[in-house]
Short mmCIF file of C-alpha atoms in Angstrom, two decimals:
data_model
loop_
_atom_site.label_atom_id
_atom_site.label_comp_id
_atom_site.label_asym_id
_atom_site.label_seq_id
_atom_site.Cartn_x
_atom_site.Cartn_y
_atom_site.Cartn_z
CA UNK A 1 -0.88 9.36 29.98
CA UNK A 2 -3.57 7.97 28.17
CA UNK A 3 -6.62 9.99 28.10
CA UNK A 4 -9.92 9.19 29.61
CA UNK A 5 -12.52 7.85 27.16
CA UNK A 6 -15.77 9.04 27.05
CA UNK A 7 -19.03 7.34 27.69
CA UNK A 8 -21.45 5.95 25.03
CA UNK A 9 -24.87 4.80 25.81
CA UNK A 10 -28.03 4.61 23.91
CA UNK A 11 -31.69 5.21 24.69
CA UNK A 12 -34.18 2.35 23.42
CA UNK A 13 -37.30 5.12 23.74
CA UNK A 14 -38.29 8.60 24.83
CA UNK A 15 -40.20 6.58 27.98
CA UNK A 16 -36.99 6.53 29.65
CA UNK A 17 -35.14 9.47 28.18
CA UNK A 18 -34.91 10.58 31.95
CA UNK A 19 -32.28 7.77 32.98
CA UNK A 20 -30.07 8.81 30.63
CA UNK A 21 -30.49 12.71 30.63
CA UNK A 22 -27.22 14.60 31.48
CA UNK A 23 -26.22 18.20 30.60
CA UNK A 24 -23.08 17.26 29.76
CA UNK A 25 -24.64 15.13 26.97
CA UNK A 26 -24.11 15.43 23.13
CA UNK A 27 -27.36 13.88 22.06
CA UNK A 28 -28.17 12.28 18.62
CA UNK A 29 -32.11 12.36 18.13
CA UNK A 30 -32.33 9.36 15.54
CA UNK A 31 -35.75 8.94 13.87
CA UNK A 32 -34.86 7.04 10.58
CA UNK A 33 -38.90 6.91 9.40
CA UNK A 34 -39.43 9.51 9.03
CA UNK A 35 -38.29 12.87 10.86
CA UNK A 36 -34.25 13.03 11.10
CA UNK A 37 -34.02 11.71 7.40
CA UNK A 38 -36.09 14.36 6.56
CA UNK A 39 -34.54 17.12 8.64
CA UNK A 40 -31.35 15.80 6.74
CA UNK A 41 -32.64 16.00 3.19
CA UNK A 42 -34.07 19.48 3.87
CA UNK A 43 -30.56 20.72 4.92
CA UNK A 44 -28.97 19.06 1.65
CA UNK A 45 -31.48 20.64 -0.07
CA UNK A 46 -30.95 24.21 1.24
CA UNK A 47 -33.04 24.83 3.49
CA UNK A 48 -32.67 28.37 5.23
CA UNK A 49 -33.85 26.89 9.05
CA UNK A 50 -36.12 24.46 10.64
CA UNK A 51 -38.16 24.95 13.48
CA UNK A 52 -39.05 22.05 14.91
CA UNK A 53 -42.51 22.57 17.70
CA UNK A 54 -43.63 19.97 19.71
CA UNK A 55 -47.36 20.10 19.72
CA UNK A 56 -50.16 20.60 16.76
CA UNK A 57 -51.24 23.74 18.34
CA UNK A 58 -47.82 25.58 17.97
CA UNK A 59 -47.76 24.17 14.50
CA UNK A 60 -51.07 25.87 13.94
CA UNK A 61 -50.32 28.69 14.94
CA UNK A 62 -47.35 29.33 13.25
CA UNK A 63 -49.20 28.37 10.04
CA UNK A 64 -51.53 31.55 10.33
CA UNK A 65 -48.09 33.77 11.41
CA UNK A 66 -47.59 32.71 7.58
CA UNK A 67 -44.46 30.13 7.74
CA UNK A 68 -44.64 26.97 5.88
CA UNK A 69 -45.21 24.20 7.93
CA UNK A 70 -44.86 20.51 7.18
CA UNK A 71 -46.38 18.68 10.24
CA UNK A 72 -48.14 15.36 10.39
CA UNK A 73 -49.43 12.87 12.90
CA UNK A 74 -49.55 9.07 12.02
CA UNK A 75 -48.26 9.71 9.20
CA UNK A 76 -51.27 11.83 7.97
CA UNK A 77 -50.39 15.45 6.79
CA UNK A 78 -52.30 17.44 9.12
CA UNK A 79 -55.41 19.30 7.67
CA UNK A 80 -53.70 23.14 7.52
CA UNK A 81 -49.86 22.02 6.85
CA UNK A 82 -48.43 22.76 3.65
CA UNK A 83 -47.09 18.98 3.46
CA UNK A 84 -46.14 16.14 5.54
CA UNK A 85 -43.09 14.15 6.57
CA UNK A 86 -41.80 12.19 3.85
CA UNK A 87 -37.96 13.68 2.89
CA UNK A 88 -39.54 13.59 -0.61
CA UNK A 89 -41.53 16.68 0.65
CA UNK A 90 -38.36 18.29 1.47
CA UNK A 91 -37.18 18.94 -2.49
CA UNK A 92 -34.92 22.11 -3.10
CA UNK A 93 -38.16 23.76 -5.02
CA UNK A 94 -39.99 23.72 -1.70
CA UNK A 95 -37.39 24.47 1.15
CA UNK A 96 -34.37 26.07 -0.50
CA UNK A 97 -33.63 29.25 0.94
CA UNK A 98 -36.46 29.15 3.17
CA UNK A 99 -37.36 28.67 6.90
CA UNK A 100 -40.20 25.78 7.51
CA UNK A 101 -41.81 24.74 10.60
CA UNK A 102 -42.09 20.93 11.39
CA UNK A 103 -44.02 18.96 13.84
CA UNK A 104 -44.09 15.74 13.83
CA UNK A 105 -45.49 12.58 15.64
CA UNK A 106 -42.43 11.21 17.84
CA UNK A 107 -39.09 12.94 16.35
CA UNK A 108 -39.88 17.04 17.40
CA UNK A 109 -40.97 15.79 20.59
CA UNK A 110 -37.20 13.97 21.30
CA UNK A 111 -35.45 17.28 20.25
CA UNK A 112 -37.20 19.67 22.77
CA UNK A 113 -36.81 16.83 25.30
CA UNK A 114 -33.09 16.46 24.83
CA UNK A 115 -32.41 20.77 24.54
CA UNK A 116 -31.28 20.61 28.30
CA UNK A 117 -28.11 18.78 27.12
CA UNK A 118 -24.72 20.09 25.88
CA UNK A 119 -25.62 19.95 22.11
CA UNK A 120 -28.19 18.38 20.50
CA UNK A 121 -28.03 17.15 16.94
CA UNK A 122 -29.64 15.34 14.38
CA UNK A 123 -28.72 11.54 13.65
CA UNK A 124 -29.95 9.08 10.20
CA UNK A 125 -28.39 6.73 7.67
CA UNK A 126 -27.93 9.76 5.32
CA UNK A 127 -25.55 11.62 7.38
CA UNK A 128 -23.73 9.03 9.40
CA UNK A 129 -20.19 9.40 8.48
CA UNK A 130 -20.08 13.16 8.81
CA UNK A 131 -21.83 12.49 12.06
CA UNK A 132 -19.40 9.82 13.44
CA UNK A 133 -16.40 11.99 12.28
CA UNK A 134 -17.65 15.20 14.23
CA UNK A 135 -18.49 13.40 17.77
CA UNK A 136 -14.96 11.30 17.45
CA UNK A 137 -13.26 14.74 17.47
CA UNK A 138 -15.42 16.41 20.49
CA UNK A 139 -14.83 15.88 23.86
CA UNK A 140 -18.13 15.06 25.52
CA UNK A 141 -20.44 11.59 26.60
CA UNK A 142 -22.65 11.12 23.43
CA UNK A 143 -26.03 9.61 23.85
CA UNK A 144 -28.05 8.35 20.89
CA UNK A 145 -31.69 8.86 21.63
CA UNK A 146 -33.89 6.82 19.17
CA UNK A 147 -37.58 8.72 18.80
CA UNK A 148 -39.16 4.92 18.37
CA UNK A 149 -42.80 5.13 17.99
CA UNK A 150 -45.58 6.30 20.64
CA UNK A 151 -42.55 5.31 23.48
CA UNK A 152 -42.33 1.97 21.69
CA UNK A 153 -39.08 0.33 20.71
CA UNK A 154 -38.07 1.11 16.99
CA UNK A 155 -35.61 -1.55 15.28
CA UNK A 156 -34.94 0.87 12.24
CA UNK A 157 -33.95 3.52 14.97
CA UNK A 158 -31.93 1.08 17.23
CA UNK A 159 -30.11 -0.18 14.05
CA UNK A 160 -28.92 3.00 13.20
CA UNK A 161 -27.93 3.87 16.88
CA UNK A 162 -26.08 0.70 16.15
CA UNK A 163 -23.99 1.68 13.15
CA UNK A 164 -23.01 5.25 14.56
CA UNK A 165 -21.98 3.16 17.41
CA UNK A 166 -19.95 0.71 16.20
CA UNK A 167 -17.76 3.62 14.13
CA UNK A 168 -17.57 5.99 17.68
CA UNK A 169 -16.23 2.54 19.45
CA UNK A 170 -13.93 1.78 16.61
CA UNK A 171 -12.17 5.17 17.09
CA UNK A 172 -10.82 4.36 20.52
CA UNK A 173 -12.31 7.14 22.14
CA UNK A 174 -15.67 5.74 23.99
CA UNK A 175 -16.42 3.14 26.05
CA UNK A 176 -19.74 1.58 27.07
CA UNK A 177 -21.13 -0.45 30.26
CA UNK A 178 -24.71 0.53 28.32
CA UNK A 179 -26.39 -2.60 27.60
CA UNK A 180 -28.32 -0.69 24.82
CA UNK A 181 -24.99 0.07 23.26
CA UNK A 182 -24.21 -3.49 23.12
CA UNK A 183 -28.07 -4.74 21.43
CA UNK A 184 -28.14 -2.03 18.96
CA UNK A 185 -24.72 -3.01 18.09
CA UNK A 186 -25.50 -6.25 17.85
CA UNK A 187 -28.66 -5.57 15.57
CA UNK A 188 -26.38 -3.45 13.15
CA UNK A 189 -23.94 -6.00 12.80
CA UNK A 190 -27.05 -8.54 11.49
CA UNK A 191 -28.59 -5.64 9.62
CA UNK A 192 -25.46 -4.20 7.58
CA UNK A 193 -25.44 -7.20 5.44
CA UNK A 194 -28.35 -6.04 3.67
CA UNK A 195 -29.40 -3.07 4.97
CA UNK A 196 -32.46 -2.68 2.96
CA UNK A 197 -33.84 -6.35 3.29
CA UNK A 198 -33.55 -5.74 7.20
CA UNK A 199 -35.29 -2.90 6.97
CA UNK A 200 -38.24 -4.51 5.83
CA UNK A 201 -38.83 -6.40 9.21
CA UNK A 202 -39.39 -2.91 10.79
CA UNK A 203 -43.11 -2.73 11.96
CA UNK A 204 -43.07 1.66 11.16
CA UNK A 205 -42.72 -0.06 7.75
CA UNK A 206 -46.04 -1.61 7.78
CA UNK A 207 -47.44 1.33 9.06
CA UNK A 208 -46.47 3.33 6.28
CA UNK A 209 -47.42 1.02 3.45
CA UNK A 210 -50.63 1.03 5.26
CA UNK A 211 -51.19 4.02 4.66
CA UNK A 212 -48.82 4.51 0.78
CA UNK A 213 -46.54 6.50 2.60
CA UNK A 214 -43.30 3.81 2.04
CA UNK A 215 -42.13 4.65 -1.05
CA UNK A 216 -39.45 6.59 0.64
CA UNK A 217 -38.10 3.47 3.03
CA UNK A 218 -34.82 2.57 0.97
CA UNK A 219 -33.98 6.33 0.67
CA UNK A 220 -34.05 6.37 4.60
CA UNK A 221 -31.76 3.62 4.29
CA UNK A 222 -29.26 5.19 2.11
CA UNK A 223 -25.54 5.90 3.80
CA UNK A 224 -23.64 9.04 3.64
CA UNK A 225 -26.13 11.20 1.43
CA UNK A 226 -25.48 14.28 3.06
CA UNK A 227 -22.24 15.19 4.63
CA UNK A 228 -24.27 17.84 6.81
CA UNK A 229 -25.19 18.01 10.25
CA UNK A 230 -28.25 19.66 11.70
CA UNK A 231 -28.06 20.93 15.25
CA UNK A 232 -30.49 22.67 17.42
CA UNK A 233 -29.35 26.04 18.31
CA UNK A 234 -32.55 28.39 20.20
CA UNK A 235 -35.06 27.18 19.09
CA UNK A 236 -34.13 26.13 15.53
CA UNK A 237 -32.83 23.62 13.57
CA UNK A 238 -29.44 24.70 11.57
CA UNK A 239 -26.54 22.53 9.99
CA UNK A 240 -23.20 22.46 9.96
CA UNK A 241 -20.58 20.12 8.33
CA UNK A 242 -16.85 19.38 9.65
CA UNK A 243 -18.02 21.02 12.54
CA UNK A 244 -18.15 24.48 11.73
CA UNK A 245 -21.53 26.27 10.97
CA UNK A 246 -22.48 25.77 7.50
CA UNK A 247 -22.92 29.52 5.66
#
């Protein structure tokens, strides 16, 4: 008897993150520019633990309990963290071995609103493959929750919901009636052609250049630069790869 597939569905933005909440959830938070590629990079990097906080007060605070903290808003590096959001920041000399605070403008937020759900983990270009090959062997709905911007639809986020989609409906295993599922599927399958070019077209990338911050867009592009996953586990960020806890 065949077994039941599981269900697949996407969230567009955090402004309707409560039609799709379920407990029995695995959740991807995807935030391509900037936050999940740089949770990502951190891990590869060797970091000890993040700990993500929602607000600039808790950031502040932890600042004078003396952790590092990398928090911005805007994309501007707030005035008392140690640096800002760019996975540039997040180089082995800073992070390695250490435990650093983040806070960011929409990605943070999407992880403490998704810790209600059966796992929560952390989604980008540079970790897809691991990340498709670990929720194709788990036994759970998956929901990929883009962070967008300000509640706003993302395309950079939506295309990568797209591509870890396409590989967990490949596998045989999930099936979607999620119209979301089907666009950001649709988007990858325009994007993947040139990945980078595509990117372009993404409006968070005109807010960075704005502001100098884009030198890091193709990185946030790259596939399969990390083979680690970070998951939220009590209030922190850890990783894991082949899903077992990474030592």
């Amino acid at each position: 008897m065949n077994k039941k597939k599981r269900q697949l569905e996407v969230c567009l933005t955090p402004a309707i993150y409560d039609k799709h909440a379920n407990n029995e959830n695995i959740v991807v938070v995807i935030d391509v520019l900037r936050a999940t590629s740089s949770i990502c990079t951190a891990f590869a990097n060797g970091v000890r633990q993040i700990i993500p906080v929602a607000t600039v007060e808790e950031a502040r605070q932890k600042k004078e309990e003396g952790y590092t903290v990398a928090s911005e808003r805007d994309g501007y590096v707030l005035d008392f963290a140690d640096f800002g959001n760019s996975p540039f920041n997040f180089s082995g000399d800073k992070v390695k071995d250490k435990d650093i605070v983040y806070s960011t403008t929409n990605g943070t937020r999407c992880i403490h609103m998704a810790s209600h759900s059966k796992e929560v983990l952390i989604g980008s270009f540079l970790n897809l493959s691991a990340l498709a090959g670990y929720l194709i062997e788990q036994d759970a709905p998956v929901l990929l929750f883009c962070a967008s911007w300000k509640d706003r639809f993302s395309l950079e986020d939506t295309v990568c919901a797209g591509a870890l989609a396409e590989r967990l409906l490949a596998s045989g295993k999930y099936e979607s009636i999620c119209d979301a599922v089907t666009a950001s599927s649709d988007l990858w399958s325009i994007a993947k052609c040139d990945l980078n070019q595509y990117s372009l077209k993404a409006a968070q990338k005109g807010r960075l250049a704005s502001k100098g911050l884009d030198d890091c867009i193709e990185f946030c592009h790259q596939l399969d630069f990390t083979d680690l996953i970070p998951y939220y586990s009590d209030g922190r960020l850890l990783s894991k790869a082949n899903g077992t806890n990474k030592k």
